[in-house]
Short mmCIF file of C-alpha atoms in Angstrom, two decimals:
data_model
loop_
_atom_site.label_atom_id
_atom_site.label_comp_id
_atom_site.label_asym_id
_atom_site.label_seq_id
_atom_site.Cartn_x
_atom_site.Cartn_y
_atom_site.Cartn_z
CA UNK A 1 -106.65 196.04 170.69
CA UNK A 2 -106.59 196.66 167.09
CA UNK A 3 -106.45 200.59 167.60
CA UNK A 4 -103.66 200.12 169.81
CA UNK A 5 -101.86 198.03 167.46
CA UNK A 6 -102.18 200.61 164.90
CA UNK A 7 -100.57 203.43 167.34
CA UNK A 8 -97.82 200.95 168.00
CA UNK A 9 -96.62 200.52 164.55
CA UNK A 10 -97.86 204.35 163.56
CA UNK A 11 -95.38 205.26 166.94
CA UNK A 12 -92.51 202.83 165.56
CA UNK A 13 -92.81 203.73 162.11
CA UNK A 14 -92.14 207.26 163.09
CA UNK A 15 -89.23 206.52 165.63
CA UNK A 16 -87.48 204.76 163.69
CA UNK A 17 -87.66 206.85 160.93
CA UNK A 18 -86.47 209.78 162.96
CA UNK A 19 -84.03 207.97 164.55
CA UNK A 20 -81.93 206.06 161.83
CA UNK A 21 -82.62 208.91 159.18
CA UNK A 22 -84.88 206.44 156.77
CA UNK A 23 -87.80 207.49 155.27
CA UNK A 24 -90.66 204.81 156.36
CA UNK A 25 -92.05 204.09 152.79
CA UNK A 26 -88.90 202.62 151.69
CA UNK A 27 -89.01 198.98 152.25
CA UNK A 28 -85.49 198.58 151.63
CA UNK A 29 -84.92 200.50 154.95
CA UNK A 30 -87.54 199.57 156.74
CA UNK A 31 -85.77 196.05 156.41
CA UNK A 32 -82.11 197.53 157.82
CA UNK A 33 -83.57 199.08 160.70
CA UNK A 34 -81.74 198.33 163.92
CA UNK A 35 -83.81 195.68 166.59
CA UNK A 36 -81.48 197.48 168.99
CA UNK A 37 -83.26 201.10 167.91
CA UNK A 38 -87.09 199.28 168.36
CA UNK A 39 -86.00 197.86 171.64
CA UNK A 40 -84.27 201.16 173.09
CA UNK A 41 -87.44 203.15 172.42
CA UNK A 42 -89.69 200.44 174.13
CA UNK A 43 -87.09 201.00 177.00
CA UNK A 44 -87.87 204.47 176.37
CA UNK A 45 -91.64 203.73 176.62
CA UNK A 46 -91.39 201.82 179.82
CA UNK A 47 -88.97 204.30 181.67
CA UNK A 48 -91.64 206.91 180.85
CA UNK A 49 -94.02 205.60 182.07
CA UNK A 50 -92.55 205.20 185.42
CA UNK A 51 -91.79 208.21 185.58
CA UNK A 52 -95.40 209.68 184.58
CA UNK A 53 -97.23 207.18 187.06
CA UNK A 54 -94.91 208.84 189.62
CA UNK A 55 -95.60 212.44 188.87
CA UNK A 56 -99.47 211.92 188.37
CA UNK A 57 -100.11 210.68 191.70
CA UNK A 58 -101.39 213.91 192.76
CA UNK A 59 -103.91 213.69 190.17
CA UNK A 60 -104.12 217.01 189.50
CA UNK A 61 -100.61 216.46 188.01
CA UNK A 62 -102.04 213.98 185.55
CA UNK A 63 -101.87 216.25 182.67
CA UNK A 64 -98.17 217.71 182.91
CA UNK A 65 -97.14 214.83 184.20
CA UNK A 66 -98.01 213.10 180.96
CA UNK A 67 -97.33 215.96 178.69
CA UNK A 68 -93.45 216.03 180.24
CA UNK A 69 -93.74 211.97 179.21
CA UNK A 70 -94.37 213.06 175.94
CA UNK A 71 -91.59 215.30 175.59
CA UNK A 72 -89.32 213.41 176.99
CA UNK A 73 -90.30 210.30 174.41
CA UNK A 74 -89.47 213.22 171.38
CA UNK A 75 -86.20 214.29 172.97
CA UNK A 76 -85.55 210.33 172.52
CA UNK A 77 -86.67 210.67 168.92
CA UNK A 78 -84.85 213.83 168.35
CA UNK A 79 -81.39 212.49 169.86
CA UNK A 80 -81.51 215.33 172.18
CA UNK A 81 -80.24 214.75 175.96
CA UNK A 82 -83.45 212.60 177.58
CA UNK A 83 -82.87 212.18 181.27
CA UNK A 84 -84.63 212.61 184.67
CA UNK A 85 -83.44 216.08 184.87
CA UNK A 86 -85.23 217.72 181.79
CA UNK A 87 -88.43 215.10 182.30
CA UNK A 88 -88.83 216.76 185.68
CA UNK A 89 -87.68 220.29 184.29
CA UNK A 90 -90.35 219.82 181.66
CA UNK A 91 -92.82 218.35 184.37
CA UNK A 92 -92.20 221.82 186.65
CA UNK A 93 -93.25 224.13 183.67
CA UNK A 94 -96.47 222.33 182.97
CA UNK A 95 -97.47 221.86 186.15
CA UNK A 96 -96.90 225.84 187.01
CA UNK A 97 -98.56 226.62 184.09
CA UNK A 98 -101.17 224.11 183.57
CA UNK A 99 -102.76 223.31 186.80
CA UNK A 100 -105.98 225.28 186.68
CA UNK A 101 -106.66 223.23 183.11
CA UNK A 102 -105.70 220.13 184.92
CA UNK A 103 -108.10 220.81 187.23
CA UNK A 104 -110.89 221.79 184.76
CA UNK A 105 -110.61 218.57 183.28
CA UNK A 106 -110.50 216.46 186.17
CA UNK A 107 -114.07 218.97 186.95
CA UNK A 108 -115.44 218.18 183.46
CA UNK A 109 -114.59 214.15 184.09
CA UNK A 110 -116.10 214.12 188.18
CA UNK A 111 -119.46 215.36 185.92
CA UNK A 112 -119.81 213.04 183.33
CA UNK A 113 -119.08 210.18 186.19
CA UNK A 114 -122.02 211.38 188.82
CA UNK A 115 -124.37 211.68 185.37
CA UNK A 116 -123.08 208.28 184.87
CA UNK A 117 -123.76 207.02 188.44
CA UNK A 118 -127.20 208.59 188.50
CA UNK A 119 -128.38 207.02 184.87
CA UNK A 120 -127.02 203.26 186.09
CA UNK A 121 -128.80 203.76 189.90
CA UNK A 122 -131.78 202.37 188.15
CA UNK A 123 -133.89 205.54 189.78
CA UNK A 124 -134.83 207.48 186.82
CA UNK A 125 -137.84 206.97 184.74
CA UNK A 126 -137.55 206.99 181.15
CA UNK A 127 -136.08 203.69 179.86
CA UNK A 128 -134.54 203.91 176.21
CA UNK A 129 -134.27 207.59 176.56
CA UNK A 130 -132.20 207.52 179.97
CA UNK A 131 -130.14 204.34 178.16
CA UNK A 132 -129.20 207.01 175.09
CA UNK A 133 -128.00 209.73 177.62
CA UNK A 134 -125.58 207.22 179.70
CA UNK A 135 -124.76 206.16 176.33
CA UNK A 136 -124.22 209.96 175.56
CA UNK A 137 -121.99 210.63 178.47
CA UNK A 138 -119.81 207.66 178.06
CA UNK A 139 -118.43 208.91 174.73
CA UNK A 140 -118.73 212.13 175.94
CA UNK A 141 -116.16 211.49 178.95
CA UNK A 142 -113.72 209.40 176.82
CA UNK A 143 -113.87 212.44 174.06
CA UNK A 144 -112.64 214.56 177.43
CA UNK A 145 -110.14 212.08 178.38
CA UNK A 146 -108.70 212.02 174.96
CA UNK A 147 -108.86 215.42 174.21
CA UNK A 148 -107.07 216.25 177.42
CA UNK A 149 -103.98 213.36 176.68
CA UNK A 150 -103.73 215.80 172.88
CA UNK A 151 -103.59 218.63 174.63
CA UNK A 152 -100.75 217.76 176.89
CA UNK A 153 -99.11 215.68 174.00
CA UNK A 154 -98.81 218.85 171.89
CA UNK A 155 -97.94 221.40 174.92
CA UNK A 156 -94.45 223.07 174.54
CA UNK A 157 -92.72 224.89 177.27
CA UNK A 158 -94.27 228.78 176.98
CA UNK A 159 -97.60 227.80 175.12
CA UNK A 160 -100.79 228.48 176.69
CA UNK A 161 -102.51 225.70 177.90
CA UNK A 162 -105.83 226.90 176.78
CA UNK A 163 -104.99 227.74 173.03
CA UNK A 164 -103.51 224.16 173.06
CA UNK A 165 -106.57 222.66 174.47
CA UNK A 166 -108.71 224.49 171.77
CA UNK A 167 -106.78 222.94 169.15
CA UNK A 168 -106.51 219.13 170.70
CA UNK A 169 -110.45 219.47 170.75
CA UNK A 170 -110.73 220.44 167.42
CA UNK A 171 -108.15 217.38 166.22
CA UNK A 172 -110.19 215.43 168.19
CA UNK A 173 -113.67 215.90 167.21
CA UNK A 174 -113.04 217.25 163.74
CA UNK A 175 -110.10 217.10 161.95
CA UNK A 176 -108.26 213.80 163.20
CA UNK A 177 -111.23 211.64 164.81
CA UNK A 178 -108.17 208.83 163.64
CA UNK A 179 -105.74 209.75 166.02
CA UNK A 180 -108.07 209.95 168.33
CA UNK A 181 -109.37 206.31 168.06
CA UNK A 182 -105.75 205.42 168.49
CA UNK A 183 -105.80 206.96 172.09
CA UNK A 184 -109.40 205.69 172.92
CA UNK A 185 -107.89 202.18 171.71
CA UNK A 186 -104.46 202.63 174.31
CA UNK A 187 -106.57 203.79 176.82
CA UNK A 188 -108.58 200.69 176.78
CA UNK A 189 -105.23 198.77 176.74
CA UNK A 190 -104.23 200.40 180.09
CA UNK A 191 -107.98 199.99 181.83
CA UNK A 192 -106.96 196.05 181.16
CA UNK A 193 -103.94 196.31 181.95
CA UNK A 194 -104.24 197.65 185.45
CA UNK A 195 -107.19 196.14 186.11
CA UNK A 196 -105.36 192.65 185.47
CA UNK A 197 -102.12 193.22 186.92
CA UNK A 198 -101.76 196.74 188.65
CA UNK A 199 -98.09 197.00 188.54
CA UNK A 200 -98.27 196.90 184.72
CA UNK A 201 -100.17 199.86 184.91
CA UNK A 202 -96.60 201.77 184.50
CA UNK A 203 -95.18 200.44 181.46
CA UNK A 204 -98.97 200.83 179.75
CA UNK A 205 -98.82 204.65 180.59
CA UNK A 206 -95.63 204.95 178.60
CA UNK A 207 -96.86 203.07 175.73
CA UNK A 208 -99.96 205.52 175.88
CA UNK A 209 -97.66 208.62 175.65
CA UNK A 210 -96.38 206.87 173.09
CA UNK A 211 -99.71 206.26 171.48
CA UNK A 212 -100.26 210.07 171.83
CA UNK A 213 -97.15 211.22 170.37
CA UNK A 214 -97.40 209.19 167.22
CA UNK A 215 -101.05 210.40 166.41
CA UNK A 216 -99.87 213.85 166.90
CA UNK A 217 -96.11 213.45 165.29
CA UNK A 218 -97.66 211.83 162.08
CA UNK A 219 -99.58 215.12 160.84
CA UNK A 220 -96.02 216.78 161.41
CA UNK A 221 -97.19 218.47 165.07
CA UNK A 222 -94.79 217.20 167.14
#
C-alpha cells in the first residue's frame, strides 16, 4: 500500500504540475493548486480505466489496451483533446502493431504460472531448493508483468514495440528498480481490489496507468 501511495502522490505531483504550470518544489504553489484539477484527473483515472478493462477483454489486447490508457491520461496532462475517439485511435495502432509482443508476454506469463503450479503440487522432491525456485519464479513473473505495463506506458504511435520493450526491461531491472516497485505496489492494489469487490477492478486499472505514467513521466520519458 505504501508503494502505491508513493505513485499516487509521484502521479499528482506531476499532473498538477503540468497542468496549472507550477513547478512541484515550490510550496507556495503546491498550496494554490486547484481541488477541482486533483479531482478532474482522478475522473480522468477512473474513465480510463473503464475504458482499458473494456479493450483488454480479449486478453491479448491487454497491452495496447493499457498503453492507449496511458496516452490518453498524458493527453489529459498535456491539455490536448482526450476523448473516446483518439483512446480508441491510439488503442487501433497498438494493437496492429503490438499483438505478436502481447502475445509473447502473455507466453512468457502462462510459463512462469505452470512452473508455479508444478513447484506448489507438492510432487517434486527437493524441499528448500524447490521452495527457492517458486520463490524464483514469483518475482520472476511480476518482473514480466511490470516490465510489460513500462513497455506499453512508454509506446508512442510508430515505435517498435520491441525496441520499447528492451528499454522498459532495462528501467526495470537496472536503471529504475524504483519505478518499478511503484507498479509492483499498484498491481497489488488491483489483485485486492478485484478480488474484494470485482466491479472496482475498473477504476484500479486506471489508477495503475496512472501509477505507470508517473514512474515513467518523472525521469522526463513521457
Amino acid at each position: 500500500m505504501s508503494g502505491t501511495s508513493a505513485a499516487a502522490r509521484a502521479f499528482a505531483d506531476t499532473a498538477t504540475d503540468t497542468a496549472t504550470g507550477t513547478s512541484s518544489d515550490t510550496a507556495a504553489g503546491a498550496d494554490r493548486r486547484p481541488l477541482a484539477v486533483r479531482f478532474a484527473l482522478f475522473a480522468e483515472c477512473l474513465l480510463a480505466g473503464v475504458w482499458l478493462l473494456l479493450a483488454a477483454l480479449a486478453l491479448v489486447t491487454a497491452l495496447p489496451a493499457f498503453a492507449a490508457a496511458c496516452g490518453h491520461l498524458r493527453r489529459h496532462l498535456d491539455a490536448e483533446r482526450a476523448g473516446w475517439r483518439e483512446f480508441a485511435a491510439e488503442w487501433a495502432a497498438a494493437v496492429r502493431t503490438g499483438w505478436r509482443f502481447s502475445l509473447l508476454w502473455w507466453a512468457a506469463l502462462a510459463l512462469l504460472a505452470f512452473d508455479l503450479r508444478v513447484v506448489s503440487s507438492g510432487l517434486l522432491p527437493g524441499g528448500p531448493a524447490v521452495a527457492a525456485v517458486g520463490a524464483t519464479a514469483a518475482v520472476a513473473a511480476v518482473a514480466v508483468v511490470v516490465a510489460g505495463l513500462r513497455t506499453a506506458a512508454a509506446w508512442r504511435p510508430g515505435d517498435d514495440w520491441a525496441r520499447t520493450g528492451r528499454a522498459a526491461a532495462r528501467r526495470t531491472l537496472r536503471t529504475e528498480p524504483g519505478g518499478s516497485l511503484l507498479l509492483a505496489g499498484g498491481l497489488a492494489v488491483v489483485a485486492v481490489a478485484a478480488w474484494m469487490l470485482p466491479p472496482l477492478a475498473a477504476p484500479a486499472l486506471g489508477c495503475l496507468a496512472a501509477c505507470a505514467v508517473a514512474a515513467e513521466r518523472r525521469h522526463g520519458r513521457t
